[in-house]
Amino acid sequence: MDLFTKLRPEKQSIREGVTLLTSFADTDILLAEIPVLLGASPLRRMLTPGGRQMQVAMSNCGPLGWVSEPTGYRYTAYDPLSGNPWPDIPLSFRTLAREAAEQAGFSGFEPDACLINEYTPGIRLSPHIDQDEADRNWPIVSVSIGIPAVFQLYGLTRGGRAENIPLYDGDVIVFGGPARLIYHGVKKVERARDARIGEKRINLTFRRAH
Ligand code: MD3
Ligand code: FE
């Protein structure tokens, strides 16, 4: 063991279908793409079907993007804000998503949707399930960038106590198989600063929507 040996293992099985890949992503490379993507399709706080504004600011890249509107949740080919197609998923994003899925046992993952979530301190994401995707046999790959957050894992129902998983810059977590439809959320983000992006956390989720 030398001074530079990582204290956290590279790959951890959290439970069946949930694989945590710590420090898996080179987030400098990912961050270089973010201003380009958000220049085309800016972050926005979407309206929920209940008519409230979401705390988390969101955008998308890829052939399909997830949107929340008073009429419901859906995947669209066009950004409702700009009227243009969502920007392409950068090659570095697609490669990362495919390699992470491969590590977790899902070979050949080619996402058609990448949701970009932005958190600032004080913001949380309440427990929910992701069920707007047509083919739930593909996993969801999540990449954390910037300040830390505590991810909360429940079960197939909303009740019960959460398992708390702290996520740091570069951590990737893959949800598939029996974990694909579990309830999950993000605890209120604590104040912290990232040298590159300031008091922010960006989460990318790669999905096969259609
Ligand atoms: C577990 N985002 O965008 S990513 C979401 O950190 C979302 O921004 C959180 O939940 C975030 O829908 C958590 C991890 C994640 C994403 C999808 C899942 C976990 C999941 C789908 C099924 C089970
Ligand atoms: Fe989710």
mmCIF file of C-alpha atoms and ligand atoms in Angstrom:
data_model
loop_
_atom_site.group_PDB
_atom_site.id
_atom_site.type_symbol
_atom_site.label_atom_id
_atom_site.label_comp_id
_atom_site.label_asym_id
_atom_site.label_seq_id
_atom_site.Cartn_x
_atom_site.Cartn_y
_atom_site.Cartn_z
ATOM 1 C CA MET A 1 0.000 0.000 0.000
ATOM 2 C CA ASP A 2 1.450 3.362 -0.973
ATOM 3 C CA LEU A 3 0.193 6.843 -0.234
ATOM 4 C CA PHE A 4 -1.732 6.984 -3.463
ATOM 5 C CA THR A 5 -3.673 3.767 -3.129
ATOM 6 C CA LYS A 6 -7.364 4.606 -3.274
ATOM 7 C CA LEU A 7 -9.226 4.141 -0.016
ATOM 8 C CA ARG A 8 -12.451 3.337 -1.862
ATOM 9 C CA PRO A 9 -12.625 0.357 -4.189
ATOM 10 C CA GLU A 10 -13.145 0.960 -7.894
ATOM 11 C CA LYS A 11 -16.261 -1.146 -8.177
ATOM 12 C CA GLN A 12 -18.793 -1.806 -5.424
ATOM 13 C CA SER A 13 -22.001 -3.776 -5.571
ATOM 14 C CA ILE A 14 -24.492 -1.786 -3.500
ATOM 15 C CA ARG A 15 -27.280 -4.328 -3.981
ATOM 16 C CA GLU A 16 -28.509 -6.564 -6.815
ATOM 17 C CA GLY A 17 -28.651 -4.361 -9.920
ATOM 18 C CA VAL A 18 -26.841 -1.353 -8.384
ATOM 19 C CA THR A 19 -23.144 -0.934 -9.158
ATOM 20 C CA LEU A 20 -21.066 1.998 -7.893
ATOM 21 C CA LEU A 21 -17.925 2.857 -9.887
ATOM 22 C CA THR A 22 -15.993 5.338 -7.767
ATOM 23 C CA SER A 23 -13.841 7.977 -9.500
ATOM 24 C CA PHE A 24 -14.707 6.365 -12.817
ATOM 25 C CA ALA A 25 -15.274 9.486 -14.902
ATOM 26 C CA ASP A 26 -12.744 12.155 -15.906
ATOM 27 C CA THR A 27 -15.053 15.056 -15.183
ATOM 28 C CA ASP A 28 -12.714 17.697 -16.691
ATOM 29 C CA ILE A 29 -13.410 16.116 -20.069
ATOM 30 C CA LEU A 30 -17.163 16.031 -19.417
ATOM 31 C CA LEU A 31 -17.233 19.607 -18.107
ATOM 32 C CA ALA A 32 -15.560 20.869 -21.276
ATOM 33 C CA GLU A 33 -18.726 19.887 -23.172
ATOM 34 C CA ILE A 34 -21.260 21.364 -20.763
ATOM 35 C CA PRO A 35 -21.167 25.041 -21.868
ATOM 36 C CA VAL A 36 -21.641 23.988 -25.502
ATOM 37 C CA LEU A 37 -24.639 21.799 -24.651
ATOM 38 C CA LEU A 38 -26.245 24.336 -22.321
ATOM 39 C CA GLY A 39 -25.612 27.106 -24.842
ATOM 40 C CA ALA A 40 -27.909 25.258 -27.262
ATOM 41 C CA SER A 41 -30.444 23.989 -24.687
ATOM 42 C CA PRO A 42 -30.182 25.997 -21.458
ATOM 43 C CA LEU A 43 -30.990 24.662 -18.006
ATOM 44 C CA ARG A 44 -34.551 25.381 -16.955
ATOM 45 C CA ARG A 45 -36.823 24.564 -14.007
ATOM 46 C CA MET A 46 -39.618 22.489 -15.481
ATOM 47 C CA LEU A 47 -43.223 22.451 -14.240
ATOM 48 C CA THR A 48 -44.522 19.288 -12.596
ATOM 49 C CA PRO A 49 -47.857 17.684 -13.480
ATOM 50 C CA GLY A 50 -48.985 19.164 -10.133
ATOM 51 C CA GLY A 51 -48.216 22.636 -11.518
ATOM 52 C CA ARG A 52 -45.190 23.296 -9.291
ATOM 53 C CA GLN A 53 -41.731 24.297 -10.440
ATOM 54 C CA MET A 54 -39.043 21.664 -9.915
ATOM 55 C CA GLN A 55 -36.094 22.672 -7.705
ATOM 56 C CA VAL A 56 -33.557 20.903 -9.902
ATOM 57 C CA ALA A 57 -32.679 22.763 -13.132
ATOM 58 C CA MET A 58 -32.636 20.430 -16.138
ATOM 59 C CA SER A 59 -31.702 20.120 -19.778
ATOM 60 C CA ASN A 60 -30.969 17.247 -22.151
ATOM 61 C CA CYS A 61 -28.805 16.085 -24.988
ATOM 62 C CA GLY A 62 -29.390 13.253 -27.408
ATOM 63 C CA PRO A 63 -32.091 12.189 -29.882
ATOM 64 C CA LEU A 64 -34.599 12.292 -27.006
ATOM 65 C CA GLY A 65 -34.914 14.476 -23.935
ATOM 66 C CA TRP A 66 -37.002 14.022 -20.794
ATOM 67 C CA VAL A 67 -39.452 16.818 -20.063
ATOM 68 C CA SER A 68 -41.919 17.484 -17.279
ATOM 69 C CA GLU A 69 -44.940 19.601 -18.110
ATOM 70 C CA PRO A 70 -48.298 20.249 -16.446
ATOM 71 C CA THR A 71 -49.689 17.635 -18.881
ATOM 72 C CA GLY A 72 -47.255 14.940 -17.729
ATOM 73 C CA TYR A 73 -43.795 13.506 -18.254
ATOM 74 C CA ARG A 74 -42.543 12.542 -21.715
ATOM 75 C CA TYR A 75 -39.542 12.181 -23.980
ATOM 76 C CA THR A 76 -39.368 14.680 -26.840
ATOM 77 C CA ALA A 77 -37.135 14.982 -29.910
ATOM 78 C CA TYR A 78 -37.297 18.774 -29.706
ATOM 79 C CA ASP A 79 -36.408 21.147 -26.905
ATOM 80 C CA PRO A 80 -39.708 22.912 -26.085
ATOM 81 C CA LEU A 81 -37.720 26.039 -25.107
ATOM 82 C CA SER A 82 -35.777 26.474 -28.370
ATOM 83 C CA GLY A 83 -37.919 24.447 -30.772
ATOM 84 C CA ASN A 84 -34.678 22.808 -31.982
ATOM 85 C CA PRO A 85 -33.591 19.193 -31.592
ATOM 86 C CA TRP A 86 -31.680 18.599 -28.350
ATOM 87 C CA PRO A 87 -27.901 18.833 -28.970
ATOM 88 C CA ASP A 88 -26.083 15.586 -29.797
ATOM 89 C CA ILE A 89 -24.649 13.466 -26.998
ATOM 90 C CA PRO A 90 -20.880 14.142 -27.150
ATOM 91 C CA LEU A 91 -18.709 11.127 -28.034
ATOM 92 C CA SER A 92 -16.931 11.336 -24.640
ATOM 93 C CA PHE A 93 -20.339 11.051 -22.878
ATOM 94 C CA ARG A 94 -21.449 8.071 -24.983
ATOM 95 C CA THR A 95 -18.153 6.254 -24.477
ATOM 96 C CA LEU A 96 -18.320 6.775 -20.730
ATOM 97 C CA ALA A 97 -21.928 5.531 -20.538
ATOM 98 C CA ARG A 98 -21.147 2.432 -22.594
ATOM 99 C CA GLU A 99 -18.007 1.582 -20.581
ATOM 100 C CA ALA A 100 -19.750 2.074 -17.225
ATOM 101 C CA ALA A 101 -22.681 -0.116 -18.279
ATOM 102 C CA GLU A 102 -20.212 -2.748 -19.490
ATOM 103 C CA GLN A 103 -18.478 -2.754 -16.071
ATOM 104 C CA ALA A 104 -21.864 -3.380 -14.469
ATOM 105 C CA GLY A 105 -22.648 -6.278 -16.814
ATOM 106 C CA PHE A 106 -24.722 -4.484 -19.471
ATOM 107 C CA SER A 107 -22.944 -4.899 -22.785
ATOM 108 C CA GLY A 108 -23.741 -2.682 -25.802
ATOM 109 C CA PHE A 109 -25.464 0.210 -24.006
ATOM 110 C CA GLU A 110 -26.160 2.994 -26.524
ATOM 111 C CA PRO A 111 -28.200 5.708 -24.770
ATOM 112 C CA ASP A 112 -30.659 7.758 -26.817
ATOM 113 C CA ALA A 113 -31.248 10.267 -23.998
ATOM 114 C CA CYS A 114 -29.021 12.128 -21.557
ATOM 115 C CA LEU A 115 -30.719 14.180 -18.847
ATOM 116 C CA ILE A 116 -28.590 16.953 -17.347
ATOM 117 C CA ASN A 117 -29.558 17.878 -13.756
ATOM 118 C CA GLU A 118 -28.097 20.838 -11.899
ATOM 119 C CA TYR A 119 -28.221 21.175 -8.096
ATOM 120 C CA THR A 120 -27.171 24.068 -5.904
ATOM 121 C CA PRO A 121 -26.902 23.885 -2.076
ATOM 122 C CA GLY A 122 -30.302 23.510 -0.397
ATOM 123 C CA ILE A 123 -31.870 21.654 -3.311
ATOM 124 C CA ARG A 124 -33.190 18.100 -3.022
ATOM 125 C CA LEU A 125 -34.868 15.622 -5.350
ATOM 126 C CA SER A 126 -37.794 13.846 -3.737
ATOM 127 C CA PRO A 127 -38.149 10.059 -4.040
ATOM 128 C CA HIS A 128 -39.525 8.833 -7.369
ATOM 129 C CA ILE A 129 -39.175 6.031 -9.885
ATOM 130 C CA ASP A 130 -38.039 6.435 -13.485
ATOM 131 C CA GLN A 131 -40.637 4.658 -15.597
ATOM 132 C CA ASP A 132 -41.021 6.854 -18.676
ATOM 133 C CA GLU A 133 -38.594 4.704 -20.672
ATOM 134 C CA ALA A 134 -40.037 2.119 -23.097
ATOM 135 C CA ASP A 135 -37.470 -0.645 -22.526
ATOM 136 C CA ARG A 136 -36.642 -1.113 -18.838
ATOM 137 C CA ASN A 137 -34.211 -3.921 -19.698
ATOM 138 C CA TRP A 138 -31.537 -1.275 -20.287
ATOM 139 C CA PRO A 139 -29.938 0.264 -17.210
ATOM 140 C CA ILE A 140 -29.705 3.932 -16.252
ATOM 141 C CA VAL A 141 -26.152 5.243 -15.877
ATOM 142 C CA SER A 142 -25.670 8.233 -13.557
ATOM 143 C CA VAL A 143 -22.536 10.407 -13.441
ATOM 144 C CA SER A 144 -21.875 12.887 -10.604
ATOM 145 C CA ILE A 145 -19.891 16.080 -11.272
ATOM 146 C CA GLY A 146 -18.899 18.863 -8.874
ATOM 147 C CA ILE A 147 -19.929 19.122 -5.220
ATOM 148 C CA PRO A 148 -21.028 15.959 -3.345
ATOM 149 C CA ALA A 149 -24.557 14.765 -2.699
ATOM 150 C CA VAL A 150 -26.164 11.929 -0.771
ATOM 151 C CA PHE A 151 -28.158 9.627 -2.969
ATOM 152 C CA GLN A 152 -31.063 7.773 -1.323
ATOM 153 C CA LEU A 153 -32.083 4.281 -2.348
ATOM 154 C CA TYR A 154 -35.404 2.791 -1.323
ATOM 155 C CA GLY A 155 -37.116 -0.342 -2.595
ATOM 156 C CA LEU A 156 -39.887 -1.109 -5.046
ATOM 157 C CA THR A 157 -42.306 0.848 -2.832
ATOM 158 C CA ARG A 158 -41.938 4.366 -1.464
ATOM 159 C CA GLY A 159 -42.040 3.256 2.173
ATOM 160 C CA GLY A 160 -39.232 2.104 4.418
ATOM 161 C CA ARG A 161 -35.878 3.604 5.317
ATOM 162 C CA ALA A 162 -33.458 4.817 2.713
ATOM 163 C CA GLU A 163 -29.970 3.531 2.134
ATOM 164 C CA ASN A 164 -27.734 6.617 1.897
ATOM 165 C CA ILE A 165 -24.945 6.614 -0.669
ATOM 166 C CA PRO A 166 -22.602 9.610 -0.782
ATOM 167 C CA LEU A 167 -21.614 10.480 -4.338
ATOM 168 C CA TYR A 168 -18.531 12.491 -5.230
ATOM 169 C CA ASP A 169 -17.156 14.050 -8.382
ATOM 170 C CA GLY A 170 -16.426 11.331 -10.940
ATOM 171 C CA ASP A 171 -18.540 8.633 -9.300
ATOM 172 C CA VAL A 172 -20.725 6.638 -11.665
ATOM 173 C CA ILE A 173 -23.633 4.485 -10.554
ATOM 174 C CA VAL A 174 -25.444 1.972 -12.737
ATOM 175 C CA PHE A 175 -29.031 0.851 -12.039
ATOM 176 C CA GLY A 176 -30.382 -2.125 -13.888
ATOM 177 C CA GLY A 177 -32.172 -5.426 -13.653
ATOM 178 C CA PRO A 178 -34.106 -5.760 -10.386
ATOM 179 C CA ALA A 179 -33.048 -2.231 -9.317
ATOM 180 C CA ARG A 180 -34.311 -0.472 -12.422
ATOM 181 C CA LEU A 181 -37.684 0.456 -10.906
ATOM 182 C CA ILE A 182 -36.721 1.255 -7.341
ATOM 183 C CA TYR A 183 -37.564 4.516 -5.587
ATOM 184 C CA HIS A 184 -34.636 6.899 -5.267
ATOM 185 C CA GLY A 185 -33.917 10.532 -4.496
ATOM 186 C CA VAL A 186 -31.236 13.021 -3.536
ATOM 187 C CA LYS A 187 -30.916 14.562 -0.032
ATOM 188 C CA LYS A 188 -30.701 18.315 0.371
ATOM 189 C CA VAL A 189 -27.300 19.249 -1.060
ATOM 190 C CA GLU A 190 -24.888 20.718 1.508
ATOM 191 C CA ARG A 191 -22.959 23.904 0.821
ATOM 192 C CA ALA A 192 -19.592 23.205 -0.820
ATOM 193 C CA ARG A 193 -17.503 24.605 -3.651
ATOM 194 C CA ASP A 194 -15.997 22.952 -6.690
ATOM 195 C CA ALA A 195 -12.912 24.724 -8.057
ATOM 196 C CA ARG A 196 -14.257 24.572 -11.627
ATOM 197 C CA ILE A 197 -18.016 25.119 -11.347
ATOM 198 C CA GLY A 198 -18.484 26.669 -7.896
ATOM 199 C CA GLU A 199 -21.377 25.710 -5.608
ATOM 200 C CA LYS A 200 -22.904 23.266 -8.038
ATOM 201 C CA ARG A 201 -23.501 19.590 -8.652
ATOM 202 C CA ILE A 202 -24.252 18.347 -12.139
ATOM 203 C CA ASN A 203 -25.679 14.863 -12.632
ATOM 204 C CA LEU A 204 -25.864 13.211 -16.027
ATOM 205 C CA THR A 205 -28.240 10.270 -16.470
ATOM 206 C CA PHE A 206 -27.936 8.177 -19.580
ATOM 207 C CA ARG A 207 -31.042 6.314 -20.633
ATOM 208 C CA ARG A 208 -32.497 4.223 -23.416
ATOM 209 C CA ALA A 209 -35.866 5.966 -23.722
ATOM 210 C CA HIS A 210 -37.329 4.420 -26.926
HETATM 211 C C1 MD3 B 1 -32.233 4.275 -9.613
HETATM 212 N N1 MD3 B 1 -31.443 11.873 -10.683
HETATM 213 O O1 MD3 B 1 -32.776 12.255 -12.971
HETATM 214 S S1 MD3 B 1 -29.229 9.783 -10.497
HETATM 215 C C2 MD3 B 1 -33.247 11.418 -12.195
HETATM 216 O O2 MD3 B 1 -28.618 12.684 -8.823
HETATM 217 C C3 MD3 B 1 -32.556 11.179 -10.908
HETATM 218 O O3 MD3 B 1 -29.745 13.780 -10.283
HETATM 219 C C4 MD3 B 1 -30.692 11.792 -9.475
HETATM 220 O O4 MD3 B 1 -33.019 10.413 -10.115
HETATM 221 C C5 MD3 B 1 -29.599 12.823 -9.529
HETATM 222 O O5 MD3 B 1 -34.238 10.729 -12.443
HETATM 223 C C6 MD3 B 1 -30.176 10.457 -9.198
HETATM 224 C C7 MD3 B 1 -29.338 8.099 -10.120
HETATM 225 C C8 MD3 B 1 -30.513 7.324 -10.614
HETATM 226 C C9 MD3 B 1 -31.147 7.608 -11.783
HETATM 227 C C10 MD3 B 1 -32.137 6.782 -12.232
HETATM 228 C C11 MD3 B 1 -32.507 5.653 -11.528
HETATM 229 C C12 MD3 B 1 -30.897 6.247 -9.892
HETATM 230 C C13 MD3 B 1 -31.886 5.396 -10.331
HETATM 231 C C14 MD3 B 1 -33.483 4.759 -11.984
HETATM 232 C C15 MD3 B 1 -33.782 3.633 -11.275
HETATM 233 C C16 MD3 B 1 -33.172 3.402 -10.078
HETATM 234 FE FE FE B 2 -34.577 9.264 -11.078
#
